[in-house]
PDB file of C-alpha atoms in Angstrom:
ATOM      1  CA  MET H   1     131.561  20.707 255.481  1.00 42.00           C
ATOM      2  CA  THR H   2     134.135  19.378 257.880  1.00 43.00           C
ATOM      3  CA  THR H   3     133.584  15.868 256.603  1.00 44.00           C
ATOM      4  CA  GLU H   4     134.290  16.932 253.030  1.00 46.00           C
ATOM      5  CA  VAL H   5     137.516  18.670 253.961  1.00 44.00           C
ATOM      6  CA  GLN H   6     138.681  15.690 255.958  1.00 44.00           C
ATOM      7  CA  SER H   7     137.876  13.170 253.260  1.00 43.00           C
ATOM      8  CA  GLU H   8     139.577  15.224 250.558  1.00 43.00           C
ATOM      9  CA  GLU H   9     142.767  15.458 252.507  1.00 43.00           C
ATOM     10  CA  GLY H  10     142.650  12.219 254.442  1.00 42.00           C
ATOM     11  CA  VAL H  11     142.987  11.979 258.172  1.00 43.00           C
ATOM     12  CA  GLU H  12     146.303  11.159 259.709  1.00 47.00           C
ATOM     13  CA  GLY H  13     146.506   7.467 260.470  1.00 45.00           C
ATOM     14  CA  SER H  14     143.337   6.563 258.611  1.00 47.00           C
ATOM     15  CA  ALA H  15     141.755   7.750 255.422  1.00 51.00           C
ATOM     16  CA  SER H  16     138.271   6.899 256.668  1.00 66.00           C
ATOM     17  CA  GLN H  17     135.820   8.681 258.947  1.00 79.00           C
ATOM     18  CA  PRO H  18     136.707  11.699 261.086  1.00 88.00           C
ATOM     19  CA  GLU H  19     136.542  11.207 264.838  1.00 96.00           C
ATOM     20  CA  ARG H  20     133.147  11.677 266.405  1.00 98.00           C
ATOM     21  CA  MET H  21     131.937  13.787 269.339  1.00 98.00           C
ATOM     22  CA  VAL H  22     128.495  13.492 270.913  1.00 98.00           C
ATOM     23  CA  ILE H  23     126.924  15.888 273.409  1.00 98.00           C
ATOM     24  CA  ILE H  24     123.652  15.078 275.145  1.00 98.00           C
ATOM     25  CA  ALA H  25     121.992  18.437 275.863  1.00 98.00           C
ATOM     26  CA  ALA H  26     119.406  17.700 278.546  1.00 97.00           C
ATOM     27  CA  SER H  27     119.100  21.144 280.132  1.00 96.00           C
ATOM     28  CA  GLY H  28     117.329  24.272 278.981  1.00 94.00           C
ATOM     29  CA  ASP H  29     119.389  26.498 281.280  1.00 96.00           C
ATOM     30  CA  LEU H  30     121.344  29.321 279.652  1.00 96.00           C
ATOM     31  CA  ASP H  31     124.458  28.349 281.599  1.00 96.00           C
ATOM     32  CA  LYS H  32     124.255  24.816 280.147  1.00 97.00           C
ATOM     33  CA  ALA H  33     123.213  25.751 276.592  1.00 97.00           C
ATOM     34  CA  TRP H  34     126.229  28.022 276.302  1.00 97.00           C
ATOM     35  CA  PRO H  35     128.914  25.385 277.012  1.00 98.00           C
ATOM     36  CA  VAL H  36     127.012  22.832 274.891  1.00 98.00           C
ATOM     37  CA  LEU H  37     127.308  25.108 271.853  1.00 98.00           C
ATOM     38  CA  ILE H  38     130.819  26.372 272.620  1.00 98.00           C
ATOM     39  CA  LEU H  39     132.097  22.788 272.835  1.00 98.00           C
ATOM     40  CA  ALA H  40     130.087  21.628 269.810  1.00 98.00           C
ATOM     41  CA  THR H  41     131.435  24.386 267.549  1.00 98.00           C
ATOM     42  CA  THR H  42     134.985  23.982 268.861  1.00 98.00           C
ATOM     43  CA  GLY H  43     134.731  20.225 268.264  1.00 98.00           C
ATOM     44  CA  ALA H  44     133.768  20.977 264.660  1.00 98.00           C
ATOM     45  CA  ALA H  45     136.766  23.331 264.410  1.00 98.00           C
ATOM     46  CA  TYR H  46     138.915  20.362 265.486  1.00 97.00           C
ATOM     47  CA  GLY H  47     137.576  18.415 262.519  1.00 96.00           C
ATOM     48  CA  LEU H  48     135.322  16.208 264.638  1.00 98.00           C
ATOM     49  CA  ASP H  49     131.991  14.950 263.341  1.00 98.00           C
ATOM     50  CA  VAL H  50     129.802  16.494 266.055  1.00 98.00           C
ATOM     51  CA  THR H  51     126.237  15.522 266.991  1.00 98.00           C
ATOM     52  CA  VAL H  52     124.247  17.264 269.727  1.00 98.00           C
ATOM     53  CA  PHE H  53     121.280  15.216 270.927  1.00 98.00           C
ATOM     54  CA  PHE H  54     118.683  17.515 272.549  1.00 98.00           C
ATOM     55  CA  THR H  55     116.376  15.865 275.052  1.00 97.00           C
ATOM     56  CA  PHE H  56     113.967  16.922 277.837  1.00 96.00           C
ATOM     57  CA  TRP H  57     114.471  20.610 278.671  1.00 95.00           C
ATOM     58  CA  GLY H  58     117.356  20.719 276.191  1.00 96.00           C
ATOM     59  CA  LEU H  59     114.673  20.795 273.482  1.00 96.00           C
ATOM     60  CA  THR H  60     113.658  24.287 274.588  1.00 94.00           C
ATOM     61  CA  ILE H  61     116.962  25.599 273.134  1.00 96.00           C
ATOM     62  CA  LEU H  62     115.690  24.543 269.711  1.00 96.00           C
ATOM     63  CA  LYS H  63     112.202  26.002 269.954  1.00 95.00           C
ATOM     64  CA  ARG H  64     111.254  28.806 267.600  1.00 92.00           C
ATOM     65  CA  PRO H  65     110.924  32.163 269.378  1.00 88.00           C
ATOM     66  CA  ASP H  66     107.478  32.539 267.796  1.00 87.00           C
ATOM     67  CA  ALA H  67     106.288  29.005 268.535  1.00 86.00           C
ATOM     68  CA  GLY H  68     102.817  29.299 270.007  1.00 83.00           C
ATOM     69  CA  ILE H  69     101.034  26.977 272.368  1.00 88.00           C
ATOM     70  CA  SER H  70     101.863  23.452 271.281  1.00 88.00           C
ATOM     71  CA  GLY H  71     100.468  20.008 271.974  1.00 90.00           C
ATOM     72  CA  GLU H  72      96.968  18.602 272.145  1.00 89.00           C
ATOM     73  CA  ASP H  73      96.747  17.527 275.769  1.00 91.00           C
ATOM     74  CA  TRP H  74      96.038  20.365 278.251  1.00 92.00           C
ATOM     75  CA  ARG H  75      99.182  19.406 280.186  1.00 91.00           C
ATOM     76  CA  GLN H  76     101.319  19.727 277.048  1.00 91.00           C
ATOM     77  CA  LYS H  77      99.717  23.117 276.402  1.00 90.00           C
ATOM     78  CA  MET H  78     100.562  24.234 279.933  1.00 87.00           C
ATOM     79  CA  LEU H  79     104.149  23.019 279.495  1.00 86.00           C
ATOM     80  CA  SER H  80     104.487  25.070 276.324  1.00 86.00           C
ATOM     81  CA  ILE H  81     103.247  28.163 278.184  1.00 84.00           C
ATOM     82  CA  PHE H  82     105.415  27.751 281.283  1.00 80.00           C
ATOM     83  CA  ALA H  83     108.484  26.501 279.411  1.00 79.00           C
ATOM     84  CA  LYS H  84     108.198  28.945 276.550  1.00 77.00           C
ATOM     85  CA  GLY H  85     111.655  28.094 275.349  1.00 77.00           C
ATOM     86  CA  SER H  86     113.676  29.323 272.376  1.00 85.00           C
ATOM     87  CA  SER H  87     117.333  30.201 272.714  1.00 85.00           C
ATOM     88  CA  ASP H  88     116.291  33.758 273.600  1.00 85.00           C
ATOM     89  CA  HIS H  89     114.310  32.862 276.736  1.00 87.00           C
ATOM     90  CA  LEU H  90     116.610  30.496 278.603  1.00 92.00           C
ATOM     91  CA  LYS H  91     116.932  30.768 282.375  1.00 91.00           C
ATOM     92  CA  LEU H  92     119.991  30.563 284.593  1.00 93.00           C
ATOM     93  CA  SER H  93     120.258  27.471 286.815  1.00 92.00           C
ATOM     94  CA  THR H  94     121.162  29.731 289.751  1.00 91.00           C
ATOM     95  CA  LEU H  95     120.627  33.457 290.305  1.00 91.00           C
ATOM     96  CA  ASN H  96     117.794  33.521 287.796  1.00 91.00           C
ATOM     97  CA  PHE H  97     115.824  36.124 289.829  1.00 92.00           C
ATOM     98  CA  ALA H  98     112.782  35.941 287.540  1.00 90.00           C
ATOM     99  CA  GLY H  99     114.812  36.745 284.442  1.00 91.00           C
ATOM    100  CA  MET H 100     117.020  39.457 285.936  1.00 93.00           C
ATOM    101  CA  GLY H 101     120.021  37.076 286.044  1.00 95.00           C
ATOM    102  CA  PRO H 102     119.897  36.034 282.364  1.00 94.00           C
ATOM    103  CA  TRP H 103     119.286  39.659 281.328  1.00 94.00           C
ATOM    104  CA  MET H 104     122.430  40.759 283.209  1.00 94.00           C
ATOM    105  CA  MET H 105     124.440  37.787 281.942  1.00 93.00           C
ATOM    106  CA  LYS H 106     123.467  38.422 278.317  1.00 94.00           C
ATOM    107  CA  GLY H 107     124.234  42.140 278.729  1.00 94.00           C
ATOM    108  CA  LEU H 108     127.678  41.313 280.086  1.00 93.00           C
ATOM    109  CA  ALA H 109     128.287  38.806 277.280  1.00 94.00           C
ATOM    110  CA  SER H 110     127.316  41.407 274.715  1.00 93.00           C
ATOM    111  CA  ASP H 111     129.619  44.025 276.299  1.00 93.00           C
ATOM    112  CA  LYS H 112     132.498  41.538 276.380  1.00 92.00           C
ATOM    113  CA  ASN H 113     131.818  40.311 272.837  1.00 92.00           C
ATOM    114  CA  VAL H 114     131.025  36.762 273.903  1.00 95.00           C
ATOM    115  CA  ALA H 115     129.050  35.047 271.135  1.00 96.00           C
ATOM    116  CA  SER H 116     125.400  34.568 272.075  1.00 95.00           C
ATOM    117  CA  VAL H 117     123.632  31.218 272.152  1.00 96.00           C
ATOM    118  CA  GLN H 118     121.779  32.240 268.961  1.00 95.00           C
ATOM    119  CA  GLU H 119     125.021  33.115 267.156  1.00 96.00           C
ATOM    120  CA  LEU H 120     126.624  29.855 268.270  1.00 97.00           C
ATOM    121  CA  LEU H 121     123.578  27.864 267.076  1.00 97.00           C
ATOM    122  CA  GLU H 122     123.939  29.408 263.612  1.00 97.00           C
ATOM    123  CA  LEU H 123     127.697  28.806 263.607  1.00 97.00           C
ATOM    124  CA  ALA H 124     127.146  25.202 264.657  1.00 98.00           C
ATOM    125  CA  LYS H 125     124.867  24.686 261.660  1.00 98.00           C
ATOM    126  CA  ASP H 126     127.349  26.412 259.319  1.00 97.00           C
ATOM    127  CA  MET H 127     130.144  24.185 260.612  1.00 97.00           C
ATOM    128  CA  GLY H 128     128.200  21.001 259.972  1.00 97.00           C
ATOM    129  CA  VAL H 129     127.215  20.135 263.550  1.00 98.00           C
ATOM    130  CA  THR H 130     124.213  17.784 263.568  1.00 98.00           C
ATOM    131  CA  LEU H 131     121.461  19.128 265.842  1.00 98.00           C
ATOM    132  CA  MET H 132     119.309  16.112 266.664  1.00 97.00           C
ATOM    133  CA  PRO H 133     116.075  16.470 268.652  1.00 97.00           C
ATOM    134  CA  CYS H 134     114.833  13.557 270.753  1.00 97.00           C
ATOM    135  CA  GLN H 135     111.630  12.109 269.294  1.00 97.00           C
ATOM    136  CA  MET H 136     110.288  10.725 272.560  1.00 96.00           C
ATOM    137  CA  THR H 137     110.550  14.005 274.500  1.00 96.00           C
ATOM    138  CA  MET H 138     109.106  15.911 271.543  1.00 96.00           C
ATOM    139  CA  ASP H 139     106.093  13.576 271.669  1.00 95.00           C
ATOM    140  CA  LEU H 140     105.920  13.847 275.451  1.00 95.00           C
ATOM    141  CA  MET H 141     105.841  17.643 275.321  1.00 93.00           C
ATOM    142  CA  GLY H 142     103.620  17.764 272.255  1.00 94.00           C
ATOM    143  CA  LEU H 143     106.253  19.451 270.068  1.00 94.00           C
ATOM    144  CA  SER H 144     106.450  19.051 266.297  1.00 94.00           C
ATOM    145  CA  LEU H 145     109.225  20.121 263.937  1.00 95.00           C
ATOM    146  CA  ASP H 146     107.056  23.165 263.121  1.00 94.00           C
ATOM    147  CA  ASP H 147     107.683  24.419 266.674  1.00 94.00           C
ATOM    148  CA  MET H 148     111.455  24.116 266.193  1.00 96.00           C
ATOM    149  CA  ILE H 149     114.098  26.207 264.402  1.00 96.00           C
ATOM    150  CA  ASP H 150     115.241  25.223 260.903  1.00 96.00           C
ATOM    151  CA  GLY H 151     118.283  23.142 260.157  1.00 97.00           C
ATOM    152  CA  LEU H 152     117.708  20.246 262.560  1.00 97.00           C
ATOM    153  CA  SER H 153     118.234  16.605 261.710  1.00 97.00           C
ATOM    154  CA  GLU H 154     115.350  14.162 261.781  1.00 96.00           C
ATOM    155  CA  PRO H 155     114.263  13.467 265.381  1.00 97.00           C
ATOM    156  CA  ALA H 156     115.719  10.239 266.746  1.00 96.00           C
ATOM    157  CA  GLY H 157     115.790   8.152 269.886  1.00 95.00           C
ATOM    158  CA  ALA H 158     118.126   6.783 272.530  1.00 95.00           C
ATOM    159  CA  GLY H 159     119.118   3.957 270.180  1.00 95.00           C
ATOM    160  CA  SER H 160     120.519   6.427 267.678  1.00 95.00           C
ATOM    161  CA  ALA H 161     122.263   8.367 270.446  1.00 96.00           C
ATOM    162  CA  ILE H 162     123.938   5.277 271.883  1.00 96.00           C
ATOM    163  CA  GLY H 163     124.869   4.110 268.388  1.00 95.00           C
ATOM    164  CA  LEU H 164     126.704   7.391 267.823  1.00 96.00           C
ATOM    165  CA  MET H 165     128.205   7.481 271.322  1.00 97.00           C
ATOM    166  CA  LYS H 166     129.666   3.985 270.930  1.00 97.00           C
ATOM    167  CA  GLU H 167     131.719   5.246 268.011  1.00 95.00           C
ATOM    168  CA  ALA H 168     132.629   8.606 269.547  1.00 97.00           C
ATOM    169  CA  SER H 169     135.913   9.549 271.164  1.00 97.00           C
ATOM    170  CA  ILE H 170     134.273  12.347 273.191  1.00 98.00           C
ATOM    171  CA  ASN H 171     130.865  11.911 274.846  1.00 98.00           C
ATOM    172  CA  LEU H 172     129.396  14.595 277.102  1.00 98.00           C
ATOM    173  CA  PHE H 173     126.154  14.890 279.043  1.00 98.00           C
ATOM    174  CA  ILE H 174     125.439  18.534 279.863  1.00 97.00           C
TER     175      ILE H 174
ATOM    176  CA  MET M   1     152.432  38.363 254.346  1.00 82.00           C
ATOM    177  CA  ALA M   2     149.970  35.554 254.910  1.00 93.00           C
ATOM    178  CA  ASP M   3     147.674  34.345 252.128  1.00 97.00           C
ATOM    179  CA  ILE M   4     144.563  34.872 254.266  1.00 97.00           C
ATOM    180  CA  THR M   5     144.130  37.237 257.221  1.00 97.00           C
ATOM    181  CA  VAL M   6     141.512  36.714 259.923  1.00 98.00           C
ATOM    182  CA  ASP M   7     140.601  39.463 262.352  1.00 98.00           C
ATOM    183  CA  ALA M   8     139.284  38.042 265.628  1.00 97.00           C
ATOM    184  CA  ARG M   9     140.101  41.112 267.712  1.00 97.00           C
ATOM    185  CA  GLY M  10     137.535  41.799 270.391  1.00 95.00           C
ATOM    186  CA  LEU M  11     136.100  38.299 270.124  1.00 96.00           C
ATOM    187  CA  GLN M  12     136.163  35.879 273.029  1.00 95.00           C
ATOM    188  CA  CYS M  13     136.539  32.121 273.316  1.00 95.00           C
ATOM    189  CA  PRO M  14     135.720  30.069 271.264  1.00 97.00           C
ATOM    190  CA  MET M  15     135.581  32.524 268.354  1.00 97.00           C
ATOM    191  CA  PRO M  16     139.327  32.801 267.542  1.00 97.00           C
ATOM    192  CA  VAL M  17     139.552  29.018 267.062  1.00 98.00           C
ATOM    193  CA  LEU M  18     136.297  28.919 265.064  1.00 97.00           C
ATOM    194  CA  LYS M  19     137.419  31.816 262.855  1.00 97.00           C
ATOM    195  CA  ILE M  20     140.831  30.358 262.014  1.00 98.00           C
ATOM    196  CA  SER M  21     139.279  26.951 261.450  1.00 97.00           C
ATOM    197  CA  GLN M  22     136.785  28.370 258.954  1.00 96.00           C
ATOM    198  CA  ALA M  23     139.554  30.266 257.159  1.00 97.00           C
ATOM    199  CA  MET M  24     141.752  27.159 257.095  1.00 97.00           C
ATOM    200  CA  ASN M  25     138.944  25.162 255.471  1.00 95.00           C
ATOM    201  CA  LYS M  26     139.026  27.643 252.584  1.00 95.00           C
ATOM    202  CA  ALA M  27     142.841  27.633 252.297  1.00 97.00           C
ATOM    203  CA  THR M  28     144.757  25.152 250.191  1.00 97.00           C
ATOM    204  CA  ALA M  29     147.635  23.016 251.484  1.00 97.00           C
ATOM    205  CA  GLY M  30     150.760  25.067 252.143  1.00 96.00           C
ATOM    206  CA  GLN M  31     148.925  28.401 252.275  1.00 97.00           C
ATOM    207  CA  THR M  32     149.245  30.521 255.400  1.00 98.00           C
ATOM    208  CA  VAL M  33     146.514  32.075 257.497  1.00 98.00           C
ATOM    209  CA  GLU M  34     147.268  34.935 259.864  1.00 98.00           C
ATOM    210  CA  LEU M  35     144.986  35.323 262.862  1.00 98.00           C
ATOM    211  CA  VAL M  36     144.936  38.474 264.971  1.00 98.00           C
ATOM    212  CA  ALA M  37     143.215  38.070 268.324  1.00 98.00           C
ATOM    213  CA  SER M  38     142.912  40.000 271.562  1.00 97.00           C
ATOM    214  CA  ASP M  39     141.561  37.083 273.641  1.00 95.00           C
ATOM    215  CA  ARG M  40     144.402  35.967 275.885  1.00 95.00           C
ATOM    216  CA  GLY M  41     143.049  32.412 275.801  1.00 95.00           C
ATOM    217  CA  ALA M  42     144.114  32.250 272.142  1.00 96.00           C
ATOM    218  CA  LEU M  43     147.735  32.002 273.381  1.00 96.00           C
ATOM    219  CA  SER M  44     147.077  28.432 274.467  1.00 95.00           C
ATOM    220  CA  ASP M  45     144.062  27.583 272.277  1.00 97.00           C
ATOM    221  CA  ILE M  46     145.515  28.333 268.828  1.00 97.00           C
ATOM    222  CA  PRO M  47     148.772  26.338 269.279  1.00 97.00           C
ATOM    223  CA  ALA M  48     146.778  23.417 270.769  1.00 95.00           C
ATOM    224  CA  TRP M  49     144.339  23.458 267.864  1.00 97.00           C
ATOM    225  CA  ALA M  50     147.088  23.773 265.241  1.00 97.00           C
ATOM    226  CA  ALA M  51     149.123  20.925 266.761  1.00 96.00           C
ATOM    227  CA  ASP M  52     146.093  18.645 266.840  1.00 96.00           C
ATOM    228  CA  MET M  53     145.101  19.481 263.268  1.00 96.00           C
ATOM    229  CA  GLY M  54     148.651  19.042 261.963  1.00 97.00           C
ATOM    230  CA  HIS M  55     149.075  22.678 260.891  1.00 98.00           C
ATOM    231  CA  THR M  56     152.363  24.498 261.524  1.00 98.00           C
ATOM    232  CA  ILE M  57     152.726  27.758 263.426  1.00 98.00           C
ATOM    233  CA  LYS M  58     155.267  29.670 261.337  1.00 97.00           C
ATOM    234  CA  GLU M  59     155.242  32.820 263.399  1.00 97.00           C
ATOM    235  CA  GLN M  60     153.724  34.029 266.629  1.00 97.00           C
ATOM    236  CA  PHE M  61     154.131  37.437 268.231  1.00 97.00           C
ATOM    237  CA  GLU M  62     152.437  39.974 270.435  1.00 97.00           C
ATOM    238  CA  SER M  63     152.070  43.584 269.419  1.00 95.00           C
ATOM    239  CA  ASP M  64     150.061  46.313 271.187  1.00 94.00           C
ATOM    240  CA  GLY M  65     148.233  43.740 273.286  1.00 92.00           C
ATOM    241  CA  GLU M  66     147.195  41.794 270.195  1.00 97.00           C
ATOM    242  CA  TYR M  67     148.276  38.258 269.461  1.00 98.00           C
ATOM    243  CA  HIS M  68     149.335  37.297 265.959  1.00 98.00           C
ATOM    244  CA  PHE M  69     149.586  33.725 264.702  1.00 98.00           C
ATOM    245  CA  VAL M  70     150.744  32.807 261.202  1.00 98.00           C
ATOM    246  CA  VAL M  71     149.701  29.214 260.567  1.00 98.00           C
ATOM    247  CA  GLU M  72     150.552  27.105 257.536  1.00 98.00           C
ATOM    248  CA  LYS M  73     147.984  24.587 256.383  1.00 98.00           C
ATOM    249  CA  ARG M  74     149.164  20.996 256.531  1.00 96.00           C
ATOM    250  CA  SER M  75     150.150  19.452 253.251  1.00 91.00           C
ATOM    251  CA  GLY M  76     147.885  16.444 253.358  1.00 75.00           C
TER     252      GLY M  76
END
C-alpha cells in the first residue's frame, strides 16, 4: 500500500524505490515483540518499505494460537510444547513470574489503551509490512507455514535478510 | 474545517501517527486531515512525522487537554 502511494506521487529526490527498514526479530519476549511491531508500523507510516525477519524465538510471535504439537523429531515436539508461542502467550524477559508479569502488563496496556501485539500485527499487515519467517529456524523447530498466522511472506534465509539490510537505511536487531 | 477528521483520543503511541498516516494515504494532494489526540507524545511525534513526509501543519492547538493538528497533504 505504502509503495503504491509513494510511486504515484514520487519520492522527494528520487522517483524510484521508497527507503527501506529491516528489523530482525530474534526474541519471543513480549517486551521485545512490542517494540518490534511499534517500530515496524511507525516505519510504514513514514513511508518506509519495512521487512521484519523473524528468527529463533522471534518465530513464536507468528505462531497460530491453536497450533498444536509440531515437528517430527521428539525434541521438536517438546520445543513446541514448552515454547507454545503465538502472540498471545509471550513471556516477559524479566519479572515474568510464571505468567503473572505478562498478565499484569497486558492488563495495564489494555487500561491505558496501548495497542496489543495482536492489534499491531494486524496493523502491520494492513500497512504493507512484510513479515518474513526464517526458513532455517522453522526447519530446526519443525514448524511449517500451517503452524503460523496468515499473511506472512515466503520463508527466507540469512542471504535474503542481508540482501535487504544492505539496501536499508534503518536496520535493527531486537 | 478539515477534509478528513481522525479521532485518536485515548490512544497511545504509536497509534496517533499510524492513524494520521492511514488517513493521509486516502487523502488527495492539498486536502487537509485533522487529528485529535490525547497522547502527549503526539506533540513531538506528529510534527516530526509531517516534516519528514513533506506535509504541512496548517494549524495546531490544545483544547481541553486534547491536541489538534490540521495537516495538509503535500502536493507531490
